[in-house]
Amino acid sequence: MSVKSKYQPVLDLGEKLEVKNGDVVVEGDILKIKGMTKTQYEKNLLWDKIKEIGGEKPSDIKANITVEDDSVYAIHTVKSGESLSKIAKHYYGDPMKYTKIFEANTDQLKNPDLIHPDQVLKIPNL
């Protein structure tokens, strides 16, 4: 199996996330990838996929992934049935951090208990 086909799920995820300035080069047995994600969360998703395939310290891939906007951790589009605490649990692992999300979105949220599907929320860095 070639190193490129081994890491194809990473390349597919990069395409799905619309990574900008992407470049993929195979040099010997090493896959070199680079690109820019929109947020830190997306960068983390790519690294998680790399580690899932290659282990905690893979030696057959070199990745240079930068973040376009490091002022936020993620951008989230609200889905039906979600609450700020559910969104906080997803991104931070702690539903009580919902106040951080609320504070970062007071331009469009007036009440932390009232969010609507299709609202686009900034998920701040902690």
PDB file of C-alpha atoms in Angstrom:
ATOM      1  CA  MET A   1       0.000   0.000   0.000  1.00  0.00           C
ATOM      2  CA  SER A   2       1.371   3.388  -0.943  1.00  0.00           C
ATOM      3  CA  VAL A   3       1.704   6.071   1.722  1.00  0.00           C
ATOM      4  CA  LYS A   4      -0.731   8.260  -0.226  1.00  0.00           C
ATOM      5  CA  SER A   5      -3.435   5.584  -0.297  1.00  0.00           C
ATOM      6  CA  LYS A   6      -2.799   4.856   3.400  1.00  0.00           C
ATOM      7  CA  TYR A   7      -3.598   8.484   4.261  1.00  0.00           C
ATOM      8  CA  GLN A   8      -6.360   8.945   1.663  1.00  0.00           C
ATOM      9  CA  PRO A   9      -8.972   9.434   4.449  1.00  0.00           C
ATOM     10  CA  VAL A  10      -6.952  12.477   5.626  1.00  0.00           C
ATOM     11  CA  LEU A  11      -6.901  13.886   2.101  1.00  0.00           C
ATOM     12  CA  ASP A  12     -10.642  13.234   1.747  1.00  0.00           C
ATOM     13  CA  LEU A  13     -11.317  15.026   5.046  1.00  0.00           C
ATOM     14  CA  GLY A  14      -9.184  17.956   3.887  1.00  0.00           C
ATOM     15  CA  GLU A  15     -11.294  18.182   0.751  1.00  0.00           C
ATOM     16  CA  LYS A  16     -14.522  18.022   2.763  1.00  0.00           C
ATOM     17  CA  LEU A  17     -13.255  20.794   5.069  1.00  0.00           C
ATOM     18  CA  GLU A  18     -12.271  22.853   2.019  1.00  0.00           C
ATOM     19  CA  VAL A  19      -8.655  23.239   3.106  1.00  0.00           C
ATOM     20  CA  LYS A  20      -7.062  26.156   1.255  1.00  0.00           C
ATOM     21  CA  ASN A  21      -3.649  26.200  -0.429  1.00  0.00           C
ATOM     22  CA  GLY A  22      -3.505  22.435  -0.146  1.00  0.00           C
ATOM     23  CA  ASP A  23      -0.508  20.572  -1.483  1.00  0.00           C
ATOM     24  CA  VAL A  24       0.293  16.864  -1.361  1.00  0.00           C
ATOM     25  CA  VAL A  25       3.699  15.467  -2.317  1.00  0.00           C
ATOM     26  CA  VAL A  26       5.136  11.978  -1.932  1.00  0.00           C
ATOM     27  CA  GLU A  27       8.906  11.904  -1.301  1.00  0.00           C
ATOM     28  CA  GLY A  28      10.134   8.344  -0.999  1.00  0.00           C
ATOM     29  CA  ASP A  29       8.088   6.736   1.779  1.00  0.00           C
ATOM     30  CA  ILE A  30       6.941  10.083   3.242  1.00  0.00           C
ATOM     31  CA  LEU A  31       3.723  11.900   2.454  1.00  0.00           C
ATOM     32  CA  LYS A  32       4.071  15.663   2.796  1.00  0.00           C
ATOM     33  CA  ILE A  33       0.867  17.645   3.088  1.00  0.00           C
ATOM     34  CA  LYS A  34       0.219  21.280   3.729  1.00  0.00           C
ATOM     35  CA  GLY A  35      -2.779  23.549   3.772  1.00  0.00           C
ATOM     36  CA  MET A  36      -4.850  26.040   5.723  1.00  0.00           C
ATOM     37  CA  THR A  37      -8.024  25.219   7.662  1.00  0.00           C
ATOM     38  CA  LYS A  38     -10.640  27.798   8.604  1.00  0.00           C
ATOM     39  CA  THR A  39     -10.392  27.126  12.361  1.00  0.00           C
ATOM     40  CA  GLN A  40      -8.340  25.335  15.019  1.00  0.00           C
ATOM     41  CA  TYR A  41     -11.145  22.787  15.416  1.00  0.00           C
ATOM     42  CA  GLU A  42     -10.803  21.760  11.758  1.00  0.00           C
ATOM     43  CA  LYS A  43      -7.020  21.520  12.142  1.00  0.00           C
ATOM     44  CA  ASN A  44      -7.544  19.255  15.165  1.00  0.00           C
ATOM     45  CA  LEU A  45      -9.913  17.047  13.130  1.00  0.00           C
ATOM     46  CA  LEU A  46      -7.187  16.543  10.520  1.00  0.00           C
ATOM     47  CA  TRP A  47      -4.544  15.737  13.136  1.00  0.00           C
ATOM     48  CA  ASP A  48      -6.908  13.305  14.859  1.00  0.00           C
ATOM     49  CA  LYS A  49      -7.412  11.513  11.513  1.00  0.00           C
ATOM     50  CA  ILE A  50      -3.632  11.432  10.899  1.00  0.00           C
ATOM     51  CA  LYS A  51      -3.045   9.895  14.354  1.00  0.00           C
ATOM     52  CA  GLU A  52      -5.926   7.450  13.887  1.00  0.00           C
ATOM     53  CA  ILE A  53      -4.195   6.087  10.787  1.00  0.00           C
ATOM     54  CA  GLY A  54      -0.497   6.509  11.618  1.00  0.00           C
ATOM     55  CA  GLY A  55      -0.373   6.334  15.403  1.00  0.00           C
ATOM     56  CA  GLU A  56       0.521   9.005  17.950  1.00  0.00           C
ATOM     57  CA  LYS A  57       3.838   9.915  16.249  1.00  0.00           C
ATOM     58  CA  PRO A  58       3.625   8.808  12.632  1.00  0.00           C
ATOM     59  CA  SER A  59       6.964   8.784  10.797  1.00  0.00           C
ATOM     60  CA  ASP A  60       5.607   8.417   7.266  1.00  0.00           C
ATOM     61  CA  ILE A  61       3.754  11.737   7.085  1.00  0.00           C
ATOM     62  CA  LYS A  62       4.789  15.356   7.541  1.00  0.00           C
ATOM     63  CA  ALA A  63       1.958  17.836   7.832  1.00  0.00           C
ATOM     64  CA  ASN A  64       2.117  21.612   7.868  1.00  0.00           C
ATOM     65  CA  ILE A  65      -1.431  22.721   8.644  1.00  0.00           C
ATOM     66  CA  THR A  66      -2.073  26.360   9.445  1.00  0.00           C
ATOM     67  CA  VAL A  67      -5.235  28.110  10.632  1.00  0.00           C
ATOM     68  CA  GLU A  68      -6.838  30.968   8.725  1.00  0.00           C
ATOM     69  CA  ASP A  69      -8.659  32.480  11.717  1.00  0.00           C
ATOM     70  CA  ASP A  70      -7.135  31.727  15.108  1.00  0.00           C
ATOM     71  CA  SER A  71      -9.403  34.236  16.849  1.00  0.00           C
ATOM     72  CA  VAL A  72     -12.059  31.504  17.150  1.00  0.00           C
ATOM     73  CA  TYR A  73     -11.860  27.791  17.888  1.00  0.00           C
ATOM     74  CA  ALA A  74     -14.701  26.837  15.544  1.00  0.00           C
ATOM     75  CA  ILE A  75     -17.730  28.094  13.657  1.00  0.00           C
ATOM     76  CA  HIS A  76     -20.915  26.150  14.385  1.00  0.00           C
ATOM     77  CA  THR A  77     -24.243  26.163  12.573  1.00  0.00           C
ATOM     78  CA  VAL A  78     -27.020  25.376  15.054  1.00  0.00           C
ATOM     79  CA  LYS A  79     -29.092  22.278  14.313  1.00  0.00           C
ATOM     80  CA  SER A  80     -32.607  21.557  15.520  1.00  0.00           C
ATOM     81  CA  GLY A  81     -32.642  20.260  19.098  1.00  0.00           C
ATOM     82  CA  GLU A  82     -29.296  21.760  20.106  1.00  0.00           C
ATOM     83  CA  SER A  83     -28.627  23.942  23.127  1.00  0.00           C
ATOM     84  CA  LEU A  84     -25.564  25.989  24.044  1.00  0.00           C
ATOM     85  CA  SER A  85     -24.675  23.418  26.713  1.00  0.00           C
ATOM     86  CA  LYS A  86     -24.873  20.576  24.166  1.00  0.00           C
ATOM     87  CA  ILE A  87     -22.669  22.559  21.766  1.00  0.00           C
ATOM     88  CA  ALA A  88     -20.201  23.335  24.602  1.00  0.00           C
ATOM     89  CA  LYS A  89     -20.013  19.634  25.491  1.00  0.00           C
ATOM     90  CA  HIS A  90     -19.253  18.791  21.852  1.00  0.00           C
ATOM     91  CA  TYR A  91     -16.397  21.302  21.459  1.00  0.00           C
ATOM     92  CA  TYR A  92     -15.038  21.572  24.997  1.00  0.00           C
ATOM     93  CA  GLY A  93     -16.173  18.356  26.673  1.00  0.00           C
ATOM     94  CA  ASP A  94     -17.904  20.473  29.344  1.00  0.00           C
ATOM     95  CA  PRO A  95     -21.532  21.619  29.011  1.00  0.00           C
ATOM     96  CA  MET A  96     -21.024  24.295  31.697  1.00  0.00           C
ATOM     97  CA  LYS A  97     -18.772  26.244  29.318  1.00  0.00           C
ATOM     98  CA  TYR A  98     -21.905  27.298  27.403  1.00  0.00           C
ATOM     99  CA  THR A  99     -21.460  30.783  28.908  1.00  0.00           C
ATOM    100  CA  LYS A 100     -18.250  31.236  26.878  1.00  0.00           C
ATOM    101  CA  ILE A 101     -20.169  30.562  23.674  1.00  0.00           C
ATOM    102  CA  PHE A 102     -22.975  32.881  24.752  1.00  0.00           C
ATOM    103  CA  GLU A 103     -20.533  35.706  25.596  1.00  0.00           C
ATOM    104  CA  ALA A 104     -18.825  35.338  22.212  1.00  0.00           C
ATOM    105  CA  ASN A 105     -22.154  35.699  20.392  1.00  0.00           C
ATOM    106  CA  THR A 106     -23.990  38.485  22.223  1.00  0.00           C
ATOM    107  CA  ASP A 107     -24.247  40.295  18.890  1.00  0.00           C
ATOM    108  CA  GLN A 108     -26.958  37.798  17.948  1.00  0.00           C
ATOM    109  CA  LEU A 109     -27.943  36.076  21.203  1.00  0.00           C
ATOM    110  CA  LYS A 110     -29.837  37.855  23.965  1.00  0.00           C
ATOM    111  CA  ASN A 111     -30.730  34.790  26.029  1.00  0.00           C
ATOM    112  CA  PRO A 112     -28.506  31.691  26.447  1.00  0.00           C
ATOM    113  CA  ASP A 113     -31.615  29.495  26.527  1.00  0.00           C
ATOM    114  CA  LEU A 114     -32.866  30.713  23.154  1.00  0.00           C
ATOM    115  CA  ILE A 115     -31.003  29.669  20.018  1.00  0.00           C
ATOM    116  CA  HIS A 116     -32.424  28.786  16.609  1.00  0.00           C
ATOM    117  CA  PRO A 117     -31.506  26.320  13.855  1.00  0.00           C
ATOM    118  CA  ASP A 118     -29.230  27.771  11.167  1.00  0.00           C
ATOM    119  CA  GLN A 119     -27.740  30.440  13.457  1.00  0.00           C
ATOM    120  CA  VAL A 120     -23.987  30.562  12.908  1.00  0.00           C
ATOM    121  CA  LEU A 121     -22.118  30.807  16.215  1.00  0.00           C
ATOM    122  CA  LYS A 122     -18.480  31.530  16.985  1.00  0.00           C
ATOM    123  CA  ILE A 123     -16.970  28.963  19.336  1.00  0.00           C
ATOM    124  CA  PRO A 124     -14.221  30.877  21.164  1.00  0.00           C
ATOM    125  CA  ASN A 125     -10.795  29.627  22.129  1.00  0.00           C
ATOM    126  CA  LEU A 126     -10.618  28.970  25.862  1.00  0.00           C
TER     127      LEU A 126
END
